[in-house]
Short mmCIF file of C-alpha atoms and ligand atoms in Angstrom, two decimals:
data_model
loop_
_atom_site.label_atom_id
_atom_site.label_comp_id
_atom_site.label_asym_id
_atom_site.label_seq_id
_atom_site.Cartn_x
_atom_site.Cartn_y
_atom_site.Cartn_z
CA MET C 1243 -0.01 0.03 0.08
CA SER C 1244 1.34 3.70 -1.22
CA PHE C 1245 -0.11 6.64 0.42
CA GLY C 1246 -0.20 8.92 -2.79
CA HIS C 1247 -0.19 12.34 -1.17
CA CYS C 1248 1.88 13.73 1.59
CA ASP C 1249 1.25 16.59 4.19
CA ASN C 1250 4.69 17.98 4.94
CA ALA C 1251 7.51 19.42 3.41
CA VAL C 1252 10.16 17.23 4.49
CA LEU C 1253 8.09 14.31 2.66
CA THR C 1254 7.59 16.21 -0.64
CA GLU C 1255 11.18 17.03 -1.07
CA GLN C 1256 12.16 13.29 -0.75
CA LEU C 1257 9.43 12.73 -3.11
CA THR C 1258 10.98 14.64 -5.50
CA PHE C 1259 14.16 13.15 -5.39
CA ALA C 1260 12.98 9.80 -5.64
CA LYS C 1261 11.10 10.85 -8.85
CA ARG C 1262 14.58 12.58 -10.07
CA VAL C 1263 16.07 8.91 -9.17
CA LYS C 1264 13.75 7.32 -11.05
CA ASP C 1265 14.34 9.40 -14.47
CA ARG C 1266 18.09 8.89 -13.93
CA LEU C 1267 18.15 5.40 -13.49
CA TYR C 1268 15.97 4.44 -16.43
CA LYS C 1269 18.11 6.44 -18.61
CA SER C 1270 21.50 5.43 -17.32
CA PHE C 1271 20.71 1.42 -16.98
CA GLY C 1272 18.21 0.59 -19.63
CA HIS C 1273 16.88 -2.03 -17.39
CA ILE C 1274 14.58 -1.69 -14.73
CA PRO C 1275 16.93 -1.29 -11.48
CA LEU C 1276 16.86 -3.90 -8.68
CA ALA C 1277 17.24 -3.31 -5.03
CA CYS C 1278 17.85 -5.51 -2.03
CA VAL C 1279 17.04 -4.73 1.18
CA ILE C 1280 18.50 -7.09 3.78
CA THR C 1281 17.15 -6.60 7.55
CA PHE C 1282 18.22 -7.83 10.78
CA GLY C 1283 16.80 -7.20 14.29
CA CYS C 1284 13.17 -6.80 15.55
CA GLN C 1285 9.68 -6.14 14.06
CA GLN C 1286 10.60 -2.27 14.33
CA ASN C 1287 13.63 -2.82 11.70
CA VAL C 1288 11.47 -5.17 9.78
CA SER C 1289 8.74 -2.39 9.77
CA ASP C 1290 11.29 0.02 8.96
CA SER C 1291 12.43 -2.07 6.02
CA GLU C 1292 9.29 -2.20 4.68
CA HIS C 1293 8.94 1.52 4.71
CA LEU C 1294 12.59 1.22 2.61
CA LYS C 1295 11.06 -0.61 0.17
CA GLY C 1296 8.00 1.81 -0.23
CA LEU C 1297 10.36 4.64 -0.78
CA LEU C 1298 12.69 2.35 -3.64
CA CYS C 1299 9.67 1.63 -5.21
CA GLU C 1300 8.77 5.25 -5.54
CA MET C 1301 12.19 5.60 -7.30
CA GLY C 1302 11.57 3.26 -9.87
CA TYR C 1303 13.08 -0.11 -8.59
CA SER C 1304 11.72 -3.39 -8.38
CA LEU C 1305 12.55 -5.72 -5.09
CA THR C 1306 15.09 -8.81 -4.98
CA ASP C 1307 16.36 -11.09 -2.31
CA ASP C 1308 19.13 -11.56 -4.85
CA THR C 1309 22.00 -9.95 -3.93
CA GLU C 1310 24.11 -10.73 -7.04
CA LYS C 1311 21.16 -9.17 -8.89
CA ALA C 1312 20.92 -5.90 -7.07
CA ASP C 1313 21.69 -2.57 -8.71
CA PHE C 1314 21.05 -1.46 -4.93
CA ILE C 1315 21.82 -3.14 -1.47
CA ILE C 1316 20.71 -2.00 1.95
CA PHE C 1317 21.57 -3.70 5.35
CA ASN C 1318 19.12 -2.65 8.03
CA THR C 1319 20.87 -3.47 11.28
CA CYS C 1320 20.03 -4.42 14.78
CA ALA C 1321 22.98 -3.36 17.64
CA VAL C 1322 21.23 -5.23 20.54
CA ARG C 1323 23.74 -7.75 21.10
CA GLU C 1324 27.25 -8.47 20.14
CA HIS C 1325 26.04 -11.36 18.13
CA ALA C 1326 23.74 -9.46 15.81
CA GLU C 1327 26.41 -7.28 15.01
CA ASP C 1328 29.07 -9.48 14.05
CA ARG C 1329 26.58 -10.81 11.46
CA VAL C 1330 26.44 -7.48 9.91
CA TYR C 1331 30.15 -7.34 9.53
CA GLY C 1332 30.01 -10.66 8.06
CA ASN C 1333 27.53 -9.50 5.71
CA ILE C 1334 28.53 -6.37 4.45
CA GLY C 1335 31.99 -7.63 3.77
CA ARG C 1336 30.63 -9.71 0.76
CA VAL C 1337 29.84 -6.18 -0.91
CA LYS C 1338 33.24 -5.83 -2.06
CA GLN C 1339 33.17 -8.86 -4.58
CA LEU C 1340 29.65 -8.01 -5.51
CA LYS C 1341 31.05 -4.62 -6.26
CA LYS C 1342 33.69 -6.18 -8.53
CA ASP C 1343 31.16 -8.26 -10.24
CA ASN C 1344 29.03 -4.80 -10.63
CA PRO C 1345 30.62 -1.62 -10.48
CA ALA C 1346 27.72 0.32 -10.59
CA LEU C 1347 26.03 -1.40 -7.21
CA ILE C 1348 25.39 1.05 -4.71
CA ALA C 1349 25.59 -0.09 -1.20
CA ALA C 1350 24.26 1.01 1.98
CA VAL C 1351 23.96 0.50 5.99
CA CYS C 1352 21.41 1.86 8.28
CA GLY C 1353 19.55 1.20 11.31
CA CYS C 1354 20.66 0.82 14.96
CA MET C 1355 23.81 -0.65 14.75
CA ALA C 1356 24.67 2.43 12.00
CA GLN C 1357 23.46 5.07 14.53
CA GLN C 1358 26.43 4.29 16.49
CA GLU C 1359 29.48 6.64 15.62
CA THR C 1360 32.14 4.03 16.74
CA VAL C 1361 30.30 1.68 14.04
CA ALA C 1362 30.05 4.70 11.57
CA GLU C 1363 33.77 5.57 12.01
CA LYS C 1364 34.41 1.85 11.27
CA ILE C 1365 32.82 1.43 8.26
CA LYS C 1366 34.13 4.61 6.76
CA LYS C 1367 37.77 3.31 7.53
CA SER C 1368 37.65 -0.20 6.90
CA TYR C 1369 34.61 -1.21 4.35
CA PRO C 1370 35.25 2.03 1.75
CA TYR C 1371 33.08 -0.04 -0.63
CA ILE C 1372 29.65 0.89 1.38
CA ASP C 1373 28.44 3.93 -0.27
CA ILE C 1374 26.02 5.37 2.23
CA VAL C 1375 25.52 5.01 5.98
CA PHE C 1376 22.69 6.61 7.90
CA GLY C 1377 20.89 6.42 11.37
CA THR C 1378 17.40 5.58 12.50
CA GLN C 1379 15.83 9.00 12.44
CA VAL C 1380 16.60 9.81 8.73
CA SER C 1381 15.88 6.67 6.76
CA HIS C 1382 13.13 8.82 5.18
CA ARG C 1383 16.16 10.47 3.39
CA LEU C 1384 16.94 7.65 1.55
CA PRO C 1385 15.86 9.15 -1.73
CA GLU C 1386 18.27 12.14 -1.42
CA PHE C 1387 20.99 9.89 -0.48
CA ILE C 1388 20.57 7.95 -3.65
CA TYR C 1389 20.15 10.69 -5.65
CA LYS C 1390 23.51 12.52 -4.40
CA ARG C 1391 25.77 9.28 -4.33
CA LEU C 1392 24.43 8.86 -8.31
CA CYS C 1393 25.25 12.27 -9.37
CA GLY C 1394 28.66 11.50 -8.04
CA SER C 1395 28.86 12.74 -4.08
CA PRO C 1396 31.29 11.66 -1.76
CA ARG C 1397 30.20 8.39 0.38
CA ILE C 1398 27.34 9.89 2.57
CA PHE C 1399 27.22 9.58 6.26
CA GLU C 1400 23.93 10.82 8.27
CA LEU C 1401 23.65 10.20 11.79
CA LYS C 1402 21.59 12.99 12.99
CA GLN C 1403 18.71 12.25 15.68
CA ASP C 1404 17.06 15.22 16.76
CA ASN C 1405 14.23 13.18 18.11
CA GLY C 1406 11.58 15.72 16.36
CA ASP C 1407 8.60 15.17 14.60
CA ILE C 1408 7.40 12.05 13.09
CA ILE C 1409 7.35 11.86 9.12
CA GLU C 1410 3.91 10.49 8.35
CA ASN C 1411 2.90 9.02 5.04
CA VAL C 1412 6.06 7.64 4.18
CA PRO C 1413 5.29 5.19 1.49
CA VAL C 1414 5.29 1.57 2.61
CA LYS C 1415 5.70 -1.93 0.72
CA ARG C 1416 4.78 -4.62 3.37
CA ASP C 1417 5.70 -8.03 2.72
CA GLY C 1418 2.58 -9.68 3.68
CA LYS C 1419 -0.87 -9.47 2.64
CA LEU C 1420 -2.54 -10.66 5.35
CA LYS C 1421 -0.56 -9.64 8.46
CA GLY C 1422 1.04 -6.63 9.05
CA TRP C 1423 2.98 -4.39 11.20
CA LEU C 1424 1.76 -0.94 12.17
CA PRO C 1425 4.18 1.39 14.08
CA ILE C 1426 2.41 3.25 16.73
CA MET C 1427 5.56 5.01 18.69
CA TYR C 1428 9.29 5.01 18.09
CA GLY C 1429 12.06 5.24 20.50
CA CYS C 1430 12.25 4.64 24.18
CA ASN C 1431 12.67 6.46 27.56
CA ASN C 1432 13.59 3.57 29.74
CA PHE C 1433 17.17 3.28 29.88
CA CYS C 1434 17.36 -0.25 31.12
CA THR C 1435 20.94 -0.24 32.06
CA TYR C 1436 21.86 -3.23 29.77
CA CYS C 1437 19.96 -1.72 26.64
CA ILE C 1438 21.44 -0.01 23.36
CA VAL C 1439 17.98 1.05 21.94
CA PRO C 1440 17.12 4.27 23.72
CA TYR C 1441 20.73 5.69 22.54
CA VAL C 1442 20.28 4.14 18.85
CA ARG C 1443 16.37 4.89 18.54
CA GLY C 1444 16.45 8.19 20.67
CA ARG C 1445 13.24 9.64 22.87
CA GLU C 1446 10.27 7.99 23.00
CA ARG C 1447 7.45 9.53 20.35
CA SER C 1448 3.94 8.56 19.59
CA ARG C 1449 1.92 8.73 16.43
CA ASP C 1450 -0.98 10.92 16.32
CA PRO C 1451 -3.97 8.62 17.21
CA GLU C 1452 -6.14 9.86 13.87
CA LYS C 1453 -3.11 8.75 11.52
CA ILE C 1454 -2.56 5.32 13.30
CA LEU C 1455 -6.13 4.88 12.83
CA GLU C 1456 -6.19 6.03 9.44
CA GLU C 1457 -3.83 3.67 8.49
CA ALA C 1458 -5.35 0.74 10.50
CA ARG C 1459 -8.52 1.09 8.40
CA ALA C 1460 -6.78 1.41 4.96
CA MET C 1461 -5.24 -2.00 5.98
CA VAL C 1462 -7.98 -3.68 7.10
CA ALA C 1463 -9.92 -2.24 3.44
CA ALA C 1464 -6.85 -3.61 1.88
CA GLY C 1465 -7.27 -7.00 3.36
CA TYR C 1466 -4.94 -7.45 6.35
CA LYS C 1467 -6.49 -10.02 8.79
CA ASP C 1468 -3.50 -9.59 11.46
CA ILE C 1469 -2.38 -6.64 12.71
CA THR C 1470 0.76 -5.78 14.91
CA LEU C 1471 0.95 -2.68 16.74
CA LEU C 1472 4.64 -1.96 17.53
CA GLY C 1473 6.51 0.14 19.97
CA GLN C 1474 9.63 -0.51 22.35
CA ASN C 1475 7.04 -0.14 25.18
CA VAL C 1476 3.54 0.36 23.93
CA ASN C 1477 1.39 0.76 27.04
CA SER C 1478 3.63 4.40 27.49
CA TYR C 1479 1.80 5.39 24.18
CA GLY C 1480 0.04 8.92 24.09
CA LYS C 1481 2.64 9.77 27.30
CA GLY C 1482 3.17 13.36 26.85
CA CYS C 1483 0.87 14.14 23.98
CA THR C 1484 -2.21 16.73 24.23
CA HIS C 1485 -4.61 14.19 22.57
CA GLY C 1486 -5.17 12.11 25.90
CA VAL C 1487 -5.49 8.86 24.25
CA THR C 1488 -3.83 5.85 26.06
CA PHE C 1489 -3.04 2.64 24.58
CA ALA C 1490 -5.88 0.83 25.90
CA GLU C 1491 -8.19 3.62 24.24
CA LEU C 1492 -6.39 3.10 21.01
CA LEU C 1493 -6.86 -0.29 21.09
CA ARG C 1494 -10.45 0.07 21.83
CA ARG C 1495 -10.65 2.55 18.65
CA ILE C 1496 -9.20 0.11 16.51
CA ASN C 1497 -11.12 -2.75 17.87
CA ASP C 1498 -14.26 -0.63 16.61
CA ILE C 1499 -13.49 -0.98 12.84
CA GLU C 1500 -15.69 -2.93 11.03
CA GLY C 1501 -14.64 -6.16 9.92
CA GLU C 1502 -13.34 -9.41 10.97
CA PHE C 1503 -9.53 -8.95 12.08
CA ARG C 1504 -6.98 -9.66 14.92
CA ILE C 1505 -5.06 -6.90 16.80
CA ARG C 1506 -1.30 -7.60 18.32
CA PHE C 1507 0.92 -5.41 19.87
CA MET C 1508 4.32 -5.52 21.26
CA THR C 1509 6.31 -4.78 23.45
CA SER C 1510 4.61 -4.15 26.85
CA HIS C 1511 6.78 -3.21 29.47
CA PRO C 1512 5.45 -4.64 33.05
CA LYS C 1513 5.81 -1.28 34.76
CA ASP C 1514 3.60 0.62 32.57
CA CYS C 1515 0.92 -2.29 32.07
CA THR C 1516 -2.41 -1.31 33.79
CA VAL C 1517 -5.26 -3.23 34.83
CA GLU C 1518 -7.14 -0.74 32.50
CA LEU C 1519 -5.47 -2.51 29.37
CA LEU C 1520 -6.05 -6.07 30.99
CA ASP C 1521 -9.63 -5.25 31.04
CA THR C 1522 -9.65 -3.79 27.14
CA ILE C 1523 -8.10 -7.12 25.95
CA ARG C 1524 -10.71 -9.07 27.80
CA ASP C 1525 -13.71 -7.24 26.43
CA CYS C 1526 -12.42 -6.34 22.86
CA LYS C 1527 -12.68 -9.51 21.08
CA LYS C 1528 -10.18 -8.49 17.94
CA ILE C 1529 -7.37 -8.43 20.27
CA SER C 1530 -5.35 -11.41 20.50
CA ARG C 1531 -5.09 -13.28 23.64
CA HIS C 1532 -1.55 -12.88 23.73
CA LEU C 1533 0.73 -10.76 26.05
CA HIS C 1534 4.56 -10.63 25.65
CA LEU C 1535 5.73 -9.01 28.90
CA PRO C 1536 9.32 -9.29 29.56
CA PHE C 1537 10.48 -9.49 33.17
CA GLN C 1538 14.17 -10.08 32.44
CA SER C 1539 15.08 -11.32 35.79
CA GLY C 1540 13.49 -12.93 38.57
CA SER C 1541 15.60 -11.25 41.31
CA ASP C 1542 14.58 -7.56 43.06
CA ARG C 1543 18.38 -7.27 43.29
CA ILE C 1544 18.96 -7.55 39.60
CA LEU C 1545 15.80 -5.99 38.35
CA LYS C 1546 17.24 -2.90 40.23
CA LEU C 1547 20.62 -2.96 38.76
CA MET C 1548 18.73 -2.98 35.41
CA ASN C 1549 16.38 -0.16 36.02
CA ARG C 1550 13.21 -1.93 35.34
CA HIS C 1551 10.79 -0.08 37.90
CA TYR C 1552 8.92 -3.30 39.06
CA ASP C 1553 9.99 -5.81 41.49
CA ARG C 1554 8.77 -9.78 41.26
CA LYS C 1555 6.03 -9.31 43.37
CA GLY C 1556 4.37 -6.62 41.36
CA TYR C 1557 5.09 -8.75 38.23
CA LEU C 1558 3.51 -11.85 39.60
CA GLU C 1559 0.64 -9.82 40.48
CA LEU C 1560 0.06 -8.42 37.19
CA ILE C 1561 0.13 -12.17 35.85
CA LYS C 1562 -2.39 -13.10 38.22
CA ALA C 1563 -4.57 -10.46 37.18
CA SER C 1564 -4.15 -11.15 33.72
CA LYS C 1565 -4.91 -15.04 33.86
CA GLU C 1566 -8.07 -14.24 36.14
CA ARG C 1567 -9.42 -11.40 33.39
CA ILE C 1568 -8.26 -13.34 30.16
CA PRO C 1569 -8.82 -17.32 29.94
CA ASP C 1570 -6.69 -19.49 27.13
CA LEU C 1571 -4.18 -16.19 27.50
CA ALA C 1572 -0.67 -17.14 25.78
CA LEU C 1573 2.12 -15.29 27.91
CA THR C 1574 5.47 -14.81 26.67
CA SER C 1575 8.49 -12.96 27.87
CA ASP C 1576 12.20 -12.21 27.48
CA ILE C 1577 15.07 -12.96 29.98
CA ILE C 1578 18.40 -12.17 30.33
CA VAL C 1579 20.82 -14.47 32.04
CA GLY C 1580 24.41 -13.67 33.46
CA PHE C 1581 23.40 -9.75 33.62
CA PRO C 1582 26.91 -8.51 35.43
CA GLY C 1583 26.93 -9.37 39.40
CA GLU C 1584 24.41 -11.71 38.66
CA THR C 1585 24.68 -14.85 41.35
CA TYR C 1586 23.60 -18.30 40.67
CA GLU C 1587 21.20 -17.26 43.87
CA ASP C 1588 19.63 -14.32 41.34
CA PHE C 1589 19.37 -16.94 38.72
CA LYS C 1590 17.62 -19.28 40.85
CA GLU C 1591 14.96 -16.48 41.22
CA THR C 1592 14.37 -16.60 37.29
CA LEU C 1593 14.17 -20.31 37.25
CA SER C 1594 11.22 -20.24 40.14
CA LEU C 1595 9.37 -17.07 38.46
CA VAL C 1596 9.37 -19.18 35.26
CA GLU C 1597 8.44 -22.24 37.22
CA GLN C 1598 5.20 -20.12 38.70
CA VAL C 1599 4.20 -18.58 35.64
CA ARG C 1600 4.49 -21.26 32.97
CA PHE C 1601 4.88 -18.97 30.20
CA THR C 1602 3.44 -20.22 26.37
CA SER C 1603 7.50 -20.09 25.20
CA LEU C 1604 10.31 -17.78 26.36
CA PHE C 1605 13.07 -15.44 24.21
CA THR C 1606 16.39 -15.96 26.71
CA PHE C 1607 19.83 -14.37 25.85
CA ILE C 1608 22.87 -14.38 27.33
CA TYR C 1609 24.06 -10.98 28.69
CA SER C 1610 26.15 -9.10 25.90
CA PRO C 1611 27.75 -5.67 27.06
CA ARG C 1612 26.94 -2.89 24.90
CA GLY C 1613 29.69 0.04 24.93
CA GLY C 1614 28.15 3.19 26.44
CA THR C 1615 25.74 1.57 28.39
CA PRO C 1616 25.94 1.50 32.32
CA ALA C 1617 26.04 -2.09 32.43
CA ALA C 1618 28.76 -2.27 30.23
CA ILE C 1619 31.19 -0.74 33.21
CA MET C 1620 29.63 -3.03 36.05
CA GLU C 1621 31.63 -5.82 37.25
CA ASP C 1622 31.15 -9.26 35.52
CA PRO C 1623 32.89 -11.75 37.48
CA VAL C 1624 31.25 -15.16 36.23
CA SER C 1625 32.61 -16.55 33.25
CA ARG C 1626 31.09 -17.13 29.77
CA LYS C 1627 30.92 -20.87 30.16
CA GLU C 1628 28.91 -20.58 33.68
CA LYS C 1629 26.34 -18.35 32.14
CA GLY C 1630 26.13 -20.54 29.42
CA GLU C 1631 25.29 -23.54 31.62
CA TRP C 1632 22.74 -21.43 33.61
CA PHE C 1633 20.97 -20.90 30.37
CA ASP C 1634 20.99 -24.47 29.32
CA GLU C 1635 19.51 -24.80 32.95
CA LEU C 1636 16.59 -22.32 32.14
CA LEU C 1637 15.85 -23.78 28.74
CA ARG C 1638 15.20 -27.25 29.99
CA LEU C 1639 13.09 -26.17 32.52
CA GLN C 1640 11.18 -24.34 29.83
CA GLU C 1641 11.23 -27.45 27.82
CA GLY C 1642 9.16 -29.53 30.28
CA ILE C 1643 6.81 -26.11 30.81
CA ALA C 1644 6.32 -26.08 26.84
CA SER C 1645 5.11 -29.86 26.47
CA GLU C 1646 2.82 -29.61 29.24
CA ASN C 1647 1.41 -26.30 27.90
CA ILE C 1648 1.13 -28.31 24.74
CA LYS C 1649 -0.81 -30.70 26.21
CA ALA C 1650 -3.30 -28.93 27.74
CA LEU C 1651 -4.69 -27.30 24.18
CA LEU C 1652 -5.15 -30.82 22.96
CA GLY C 1653 -8.89 -31.23 22.18
CA LYS C 1654 -9.80 -27.79 22.20
CA THR C 1655 -11.40 -25.74 19.62
CA PHE C 1656 -10.02 -22.13 18.66
CA ARG C 1657 -10.53 -19.62 15.78
CA VAL C 1658 -7.87 -19.63 13.56
CA LEU C 1659 -6.73 -17.83 11.11
CA CYS C 1660 -5.42 -19.38 7.69
CA ASP C 1661 -2.48 -17.30 6.76
CA ASP C 1662 -0.06 -19.66 5.51
CA PHE C 1663 0.63 -23.24 3.33
CA GLY C 1664 1.24 -26.23 5.62
CA SER C 1665 4.17 -28.58 5.93
CA ALA C 1666 3.18 -31.03 3.12
CA GLU C 1667 0.89 -30.88 0.03
CA GLY C 1668 -2.82 -30.54 0.96
CA LEU C 1669 -2.23 -28.88 4.48
CA MET C 1670 -2.79 -25.25 5.25
CA SER C 1671 -1.62 -23.49 8.28
CA GLY C 1672 -3.00 -20.85 10.70
CA HIS C 1673 -2.72 -18.87 14.01
CA THR C 1674 -4.98 -19.02 17.20
CA ALA C 1675 -5.66 -15.75 18.75
CA GLY C 1676 -2.67 -16.87 21.03
CA THR C 1677 0.56 -17.76 19.64
CA ALA C 1678 0.02 -21.47 18.55
CA VAL C 1679 0.44 -22.59 14.92
CA VAL C 1680 -2.22 -25.37 13.45
CA GLU C 1681 -2.04 -27.23 10.43
CA PHE C 1682 -5.35 -28.62 9.01
CA GLU C 1683 -6.16 -30.10 5.54
CA GLY C 1684 -7.40 -27.37 3.04
CA ASP C 1685 -6.21 -25.41 -0.01
CA SER C 1686 -5.06 -21.85 -0.64
CA SER C 1687 -8.73 -20.78 -1.24
CA LEU C 1688 -8.57 -20.95 2.80
CA LEU C 1689 -5.93 -18.11 3.08
CA GLY C 1690 -7.33 -15.09 5.13
CA GLU C 1691 -10.46 -16.89 6.35
CA PHE C 1692 -11.12 -17.47 10.07
CA LEU C 1693 -12.01 -21.08 10.68
CA ASP C 1694 -12.95 -23.20 13.87
CA VAL C 1695 -10.17 -25.38 14.27
CA GLU C 1696 -10.31 -28.38 16.53
CA ILE C 1697 -6.65 -29.36 17.78
CA THR C 1698 -6.10 -33.03 17.29
CA SER C 1699 -2.51 -33.62 18.18
CA TYR C 1700 0.57 -32.41 18.09
CA GLU C 1701 3.83 -33.38 15.86
CA ASN C 1702 6.14 -30.40 15.86
CA VAL C 1703 3.09 -28.38 15.13
CA PHE C 1704 -0.46 -28.75 16.28
CA LYS C 1705 -2.67 -30.59 13.87
CA GLY C 1706 -6.28 -29.75 13.82
CA LYS C 1707 -9.51 -30.26 11.81
CA ILE C 1708 -11.81 -27.55 10.62
CA ILE C 1709 -15.04 -27.92 12.50
CA ASN C 1710 -17.43 -25.21 10.55
N1 LIG K 2901 11.69 -2.94 24.42
C1 LIG K 2901 11.52 -4.26 24.73
C2 LIG K 2901 12.48 -5.17 24.04
C3 LIG K 2901 13.76 -4.41 23.84
S1 LIG K 2901 14.89 -5.42 23.08
C4 LIG K 2901 11.21 -4.52 26.11
O1 LIG K 2901 11.80 -3.64 26.86
O2 LIG K 2901 11.05 -5.31 26.38
C5 LIG K 2901 14.48 -7.08 22.94
C6 LIG K 2901 15.31 -7.68 24.13
O3 LIG K 2901 16.65 -8.45 23.96
C7 LIG K 2901 15.02 -7.63 25.50
O4 LIG K 2901 13.75 -7.74 26.08
C8 LIG K 2901 16.08 -8.33 26.54
O5 LIG K 2901 15.81 -9.50 27.01
C9 LIG K 2901 17.24 -8.45 25.52
N2 LIG K 2901 18.22 -7.71 25.38
C10 LIG K 2901 18.61 -6.24 25.24
N3 LIG K 2901 19.96 -5.71 25.48
C11 LIG K 2901 20.64 -6.96 26.03
C12 LIG K 2901 21.87 -7.35 26.24
N4 LIG K 2901 22.67 -5.83 26.12
N5 LIG K 2901 22.32 -8.47 26.28
C13 LIG K 2901 21.23 -9.44 26.16
N6 LIG K 2901 20.10 -9.11 25.72
C14 LIG K 2901 19.76 -8.13 25.34
FE1 LIG K 2902 15.61 -1.59 25.87
FE2 LIG K 2902 14.39 -1.24 28.08
FE3 LIG K 2902 13.71 -0.04 26.23
FE4 LIG K 2902 13.14 -2.24 26.08
S1 LIG K 2902 12.46 -0.95 27.57
S2 LIG K 2902 13.66 -1.06 24.45
S3 LIG K 2902 14.91 -3.10 27.21
S4 LIG K 2902 15.46 0.53 27.27
FE1 LIG K 2903 17.98 -4.07 17.28
FE2 LIG K 2903 17.15 -1.93 17.26
FE3 LIG K 2903 15.24 -3.85 17.15
S1 LIG K 2903 18.84 -2.65 18.30
S2 LIG K 2903 16.14 -5.14 18.59
S3 LIG K 2903 16.68 -3.36 15.57
S4 LIG K 2903 15.25 -1.27 18.18
#
């Protein structure tokens, strides 16, 4: 979907650059130019990439996944853990050879990793074949950067962060036709001591509720059946704004849009998760029965050091309140193992919390020091090997819980959105309003349909049969 008009001068200027790129590219190439967007990191980055793709299409590019065919290649990067950064360096190193094969290739690096000055400097020095590097708050200027580089400008480095206005109506080319991301806010103000995100994404900024509703309505009209609202901390949506619309109120308004579709959201920060929000999930039938509520650590001492602003007791009360209100709620969480100074006693508190809550699934990470964050200079005496052993212990515990959770779903019937092909001929697959994936007999005519499916067995995925 592409918004044909624009309501601000910044975007108008960029769309003018896009047109100039289009005129110039077609002339010089004699073929339709191809662009390849490679995305690392979280859903926010996936959504940003969909906007980069929207801009690239405005510029006359067609999209490809094949780096060897591309005339423009861009890496949208993630900085959240060292492993994410290592993968990016490995990938951008390959551009050297690609440029040998296609000297007209333009290569760019953007996103959270590129936003860090140390990284931009390293690319400047050690990766001379990267033409354009830009940060998270200027990605709408891609047409300008490409145009300037095509006109022979020196390499471009633009890391400006002004935490200013949100640029609305940037063209977007979504990857899916049924499931779509919808950003409602950008940035983060929480400064959890281990986390790089507030530094690379800037201060929290909420979109205008009317703009969000307009986009949600357009998505529903275009056939989207599963819309995920995105923000680093969606529960603080609207804070500091004059419109007075809370996240719960925003959900209610989206829920009122006509049609059968699902609303998901992520991520919720426990400190801002209100009973009003839980009641809203309970009352609004289009909101998925899923709460991703990262707790990071079960130890109050570590939670304090992490600057998370809630304690174990408060978290458990929140879980109790949500389970009471919302039957069949799928609960998921993020956990960091081996935060600086964490002892095995602290870690046992994490294990016991996992044991108590019985999450549907967990995203678990070994702590990775991020330069510039407070935790990176805290004493960290526990070895990587020992942290790895704790990590494995946590995985084993969760495996047992997950298999119990699986058993609990057998024989039950759920409303399932058929959103993909299954693992074999004659099978289709879909999601419940929680997080479960179910396979059932059918063909592509079911794509986009909501069906009542009874879960009959589990073999790596749930198997079921349609009962309506
Ligand atoms: N805004 C979201 C998630 C941000 S990053 C939230 O607050 O929940 C996703 C997850 O990565 C975090 O929840 C955390 O578990 C993990 N993470 C962030 N920084 C990390 C680090 N330095 N080392 C290991 N894991 C980290
Ligand atoms: Fe990082 Fe904390 Fe913000 Fe999440 S809430 S993005 S973990 S600083
Ligand atoms: Fe990574 Fe940036 Fe997301 S650091 S996790 S891509 S906000």
